[in-house]
Amino acid sequence: MIILIAGASHTGKTLLAQKLLEKYKYPYLSIDHLKMGLIRSGNTDLTPMDDDKLTAYLWPIVREIIKTAVENRQNLIVEGCYIPFDWAKDFDQEYLEHIKYRCLVMSEKYIRNHFDDIKKYADIIEARQDDEGCTLESVLAENAETLKLAKLNNVDYVLIDGLYEVNID
């Protein structure tokens, strides 16, 4: 089984991947780690700020990793914000049968009521080097855009609105 966890920044993608690893013992691939490895090694001139270009650059690599895992009957969790909303078009049905996708999105109400917690738990799994760009306004805007695109592309999403609970089963 391949589990794809997408969504806006600070929605808990990495934490969910870690919890699934602990529960199911499936390894996970952080697309952020792949991104930074390629940037730091000089394999791309892109920077961490080139979000749209990074999706176009990283997705073909991640897509083929997913296909290889399916072909080898291996389980894998892939998490990150660089999974395009139209991801399914890149897979034949024989692959899609082995892939679960969830996009994490926080509601405006949740963000406004829990922004201090969002900031407080930003480092729970990974130490963020610079989180100054995480503002109430940026989190609201990114989640609104993510929800719009999830609906437009008819993908499975989890709307975090009250109690923060995410279930992949």
PDB file of N, CA and C in Angstrom, residues 24-65:
ATOM      1  N   TYR A  24       1.928   1.128  11.475  1.00  0.00           N
ATOM      2  CA  TYR A  24       1.964   0.091  10.448  1.00  0.00           C
ATOM      3  C   TYR A  24       3.366  -0.388  10.102  1.00  0.00           C
ATOM      4  N   LYS A  25       4.379   0.327  10.584  1.00  0.00           N
ATOM      5  CA  LYS A  25       5.783   0.006  10.273  1.00  0.00           C
ATOM      6  C   LYS A  25       6.108   0.214   8.795  1.00  0.00           C
ATOM      7  N   TYR A  26       5.340   1.094   8.116  1.00  0.00           N
ATOM      8  CA  TYR A  26       5.632   1.458   6.735  1.00  0.00           C
ATOM      9  C   TYR A  26       6.675   2.573   6.750  1.00  0.00           C
ATOM     10  N   PRO A  27       7.702   2.484   5.937  1.00  0.00           N
ATOM     11  CA  PRO A  27       8.641   3.598   5.842  1.00  0.00           C
ATOM     12  C   PRO A  27       7.973   4.799   5.186  1.00  0.00           C
ATOM     13  N   TYR A  28       8.522   5.973   5.453  1.00  0.00           N
ATOM     14  CA  TYR A  28       7.978   7.135   4.746  1.00  0.00           C
ATOM     15  C   TYR A  28       9.074   7.978   4.137  1.00  0.00           C
ATOM     16  N   LEU A  29       8.682   8.602   3.054  1.00  0.00           N
ATOM     17  CA  LEU A  29       9.552   9.505   2.315  1.00  0.00           C
ATOM     18  C   LEU A  29       9.010  10.914   2.486  1.00  0.00           C
ATOM     19  N   SER A  30       9.836  11.769   3.043  1.00  0.00           N
ATOM     20  CA  SER A  30       9.497  13.183   3.121  1.00  0.00           C
ATOM     21  C   SER A  30       9.985  13.849   1.839  1.00  0.00           C
ATOM     22  N   ILE A  31       9.071  14.402   1.076  1.00  0.00           N
ATOM     23  CA  ILE A  31       9.473  15.077  -0.163  1.00  0.00           C
ATOM     24  C   ILE A  31      10.355  16.282   0.158  1.00  0.00           C
ATOM     25  N   ASP A  32      10.177  16.867   1.345  1.00  0.00           N
ATOM     26  CA  ASP A  32      11.060  17.966   1.754  1.00  0.00           C
ATOM     27  C   ASP A  32      12.511  17.500   1.869  1.00  0.00           C
ATOM     28  N   HIS A  33      12.722  16.296   2.363  1.00  0.00           N
ATOM     29  CA  HIS A  33      14.090  15.771   2.455  1.00  0.00           C
ATOM     30  C   HIS A  33      14.689  15.563   1.071  1.00  0.00           C
ATOM     31  N   LEU A  34      13.889  15.014   0.162  1.00  0.00           N
ATOM     32  CA  LEU A  34      14.346  14.852  -1.215  1.00  0.00           C
ATOM     33  C   LEU A  34      14.682  16.215  -1.822  1.00  0.00           C
ATOM     34  N   LYS A  35      13.804  17.175  -1.623  1.00  0.00           N
ATOM     35  CA  LYS A  35      14.014  18.546  -2.135  1.00  0.00           C
ATOM     36  C   LYS A  35      15.342  19.106  -1.640  1.00  0.00           C
ATOM     37  N   MET A  36      15.556  19.045  -0.330  1.00  0.00           N
ATOM     38  CA  MET A  36      16.764  19.638   0.225  1.00  0.00           C
ATOM     39  C   MET A  36      18.023  18.873  -0.206  1.00  0.00           C
ATOM     40  N   GLY A  37      17.913  17.559  -0.354  1.00  0.00           N
ATOM     41  CA  GLY A  37      19.056  16.794  -0.846  1.00  0.00           C
ATOM     42  C   GLY A  37      19.452  17.211  -2.252  1.00  0.00           C
ATOM     43  N   LEU A  38      18.465  17.395  -3.104  1.00  0.00           N
ATOM     44  CA  LEU A  38      18.744  17.806  -4.485  1.00  0.00           C
ATOM     45  C   LEU A  38      19.271  19.239  -4.549  1.00  0.00           C
ATOM     46  N   ILE A  39      18.730  20.114  -3.713  1.00  0.00           N
ATOM     47  CA  ILE A  39      19.195  21.508  -3.690  1.00  0.00           C
ATOM     48  C   ILE A  39      20.603  21.590  -3.132  1.00  0.00           C
ATOM     49  N   ARG A  40      20.831  20.982  -1.973  1.00  0.00           N
ATOM     50  CA  ARG A  40      22.147  21.070  -1.320  1.00  0.00           C
ATOM     51  C   ARG A  40      23.245  20.369  -2.114  1.00  0.00           C
ATOM     52  N   SER A  41      22.896  19.335  -2.866  1.00  0.00           N
ATOM     53  CA  SER A  41      23.907  18.615  -3.646  1.00  0.00           C
ATOM     54  C   SER A  41      24.240  19.327  -4.952  1.00  0.00           C
ATOM     55  N   GLY A  42      23.498  20.372  -5.269  1.00  0.00           N
ATOM     56  CA  GLY A  42      23.750  21.100  -6.499  1.00  0.00           C
ATOM     57  C   GLY A  42      23.113  20.471  -7.723  1.00  0.00           C
ATOM     58  N   ASN A  43      22.207  19.522  -7.527  1.00  0.00           N
ATOM     59  CA  ASN A  43      21.538  18.879  -8.657  1.00  0.00           C
ATOM     60  C   ASN A  43      20.431  19.728  -9.262  1.00  0.00           C
ATOM     61  N   THR A  44      20.150  20.860  -8.656  1.00  0.00           N
ATOM     62  CA  THR A  44      19.185  21.813  -9.202  1.00  0.00           C
ATOM     63  C   THR A  44      19.572  23.215  -8.755  1.00  0.00           C
ATOM     64  N   ASP A  45      19.197  24.191  -9.550  1.00  0.00           N
ATOM     65  CA  ASP A  45      19.405  25.589  -9.180  1.00  0.00           C
ATOM     66  C   ASP A  45      18.193  26.158  -8.447  1.00  0.00           C
ATOM     67  N   LEU A  46      17.153  25.336  -8.285  1.00  0.00           N
ATOM     68  CA  LEU A  46      15.963  25.791  -7.571  1.00  0.00           C
ATOM     69  C   LEU A  46      16.301  26.018  -6.102  1.00  0.00           C
ATOM     70  N   THR A  47      15.487  26.845  -5.446  1.00  0.00           N
ATOM     71  CA  THR A  47      15.672  27.125  -4.025  1.00  0.00           C
ATOM     72  C   THR A  47      14.422  26.669  -3.278  1.00  0.00           C
ATOM     73  N   PRO A  48      14.490  26.577  -1.951  1.00  0.00           N
ATOM     74  CA  PRO A  48      13.307  26.180  -1.184  1.00  0.00           C
ATOM     75  C   PRO A  48      12.106  27.112  -1.379  1.00  0.00           C
ATOM     76  N   MET A  49      12.320  28.277  -1.934  1.00  0.00           N
ATOM     77  CA  MET A  49      11.230  29.236  -2.134  1.00  0.00           C
ATOM     78  C   MET A  49      10.519  29.055  -3.482  1.00  0.00           C
ATOM     79  N   ASP A  50      11.011  28.188  -4.339  1.00  0.00           N
ATOM     80  CA  ASP A  50      10.460  27.985  -5.678  1.00  0.00           C
ATOM     81  C   ASP A  50       9.360  26.917  -5.687  1.00  0.00           C
ATOM     82  N   ASP A  51       8.326  27.097  -4.872  1.00  0.00           N
ATOM     83  CA  ASP A  51       7.314  26.058  -4.668  1.00  0.00           C
ATOM     84  C   ASP A  51       6.716  25.494  -5.950  1.00  0.00           C
ATOM     85  N   ASP A  52       6.200  26.328  -6.837  1.00  0.00           N
ATOM     86  CA  ASP A  52       5.559  25.816  -8.051  1.00  0.00           C
ATOM     87  C   ASP A  52       6.550  25.075  -8.942  1.00  0.00           C
ATOM     88  N   LYS A  53       7.729  25.619  -9.072  1.00  0.00           N
ATOM     89  CA  LYS A  53       8.749  24.959  -9.890  1.00  0.00           C
ATOM     90  C   LYS A  53       9.210  23.662  -9.233  1.00  0.00           C
ATOM     91  N   LEU A  54       9.244  23.635  -7.904  1.00  0.00           N
ATOM     92  CA  LEU A  54       9.664  22.425  -7.202  1.00  0.00           C
ATOM     93  C   LEU A  54       8.684  21.282  -7.415  1.00  0.00           C
ATOM     94  N   THR A  55       7.390  21.583  -7.441  1.00  0.00           N
ATOM     95  CA  THR A  55       6.414  20.525  -7.701  1.00  0.00           C
ATOM     96  C   THR A  55       6.676  19.910  -9.074  1.00  0.00           C
ATOM     97  N   ALA A  56       6.863  20.737 -10.080  1.00  0.00           N
ATOM     98  CA  ALA A  56       7.122  20.239 -11.436  1.00  0.00           C
ATOM     99  C   ALA A  56       8.431  19.452 -11.502  1.00  0.00           C
ATOM    100  N   TYR A  57       9.414  19.846 -10.721  1.00  0.00           N
ATOM    101  CA  TYR A  57      10.726  19.180 -10.716  1.00  0.00           C
ATOM    102  C   TYR A  57      10.696  17.872  -9.918  1.00  0.00           C
ATOM    103  N   LEU A  58      10.072  17.900  -8.748  1.00  0.00           N
ATOM    104  CA  LEU A  58      10.106  16.753  -7.841  1.00  0.00           C
ATOM    105  C   LEU A  58       9.092  15.664  -8.177  1.00  0.00           C
ATOM    106  N   TRP A  59       7.891  16.049  -8.656  1.00  0.00           N
ATOM    107  CA  TRP A  59       6.842  15.067  -8.848  1.00  0.00           C
ATOM    108  C   TRP A  59       7.242  13.927  -9.790  1.00  0.00           C
ATOM    109  N   PRO A  60       7.887  14.171 -10.926  1.00  0.00           N
ATOM    110  CA  PRO A  60       8.266  13.037 -11.778  1.00  0.00           C
ATOM    111  C   PRO A  60       9.179  12.037 -11.062  1.00  0.00           C
ATOM    112  N   ILE A  61      10.032  12.499 -10.186  1.00  0.00           N
ATOM    113  CA  ILE A  61      10.911  11.611  -9.428  1.00  0.00           C
ATOM    114  C   ILE A  61      10.079  10.822  -8.414  1.00  0.00           C
ATOM    115  N   VAL A  62       9.256  11.523  -7.660  1.00  0.00           N
ATOM    116  CA  VAL A  62       8.425  10.877  -6.634  1.00  0.00           C
ATOM    117  C   VAL A  62       7.452   9.892  -7.281  1.00  0.00           C
ATOM    118  N   ARG A  63       6.858  10.288  -8.388  1.00  0.00           N
ATOM    119  CA  ARG A  63       5.923   9.410  -9.115  1.00  0.00           C
ATOM    120  C   ARG A  63       6.578   8.078  -9.455  1.00  0.00           C
ATOM    121  N   GLU A  64       7.808   8.112  -9.939  1.00  0.00           N
ATOM    122  CA  GLU A  64       8.497   6.878 -10.329  1.00  0.00           C
ATOM    123  C   GLU A  64       8.926   6.057  -9.113  1.00  0.00           C
ATOM    124  N   ILE A  65       9.225   6.708  -7.999  1.00  0.00           N
ATOM    125  CA  ILE A  65       9.487   5.985  -6.748  1.00  0.00           C
ATOM    126  C   ILE A  65       8.230   5.225  -6.341  1.00  0.00           C
TER     127      ILE A  65
END
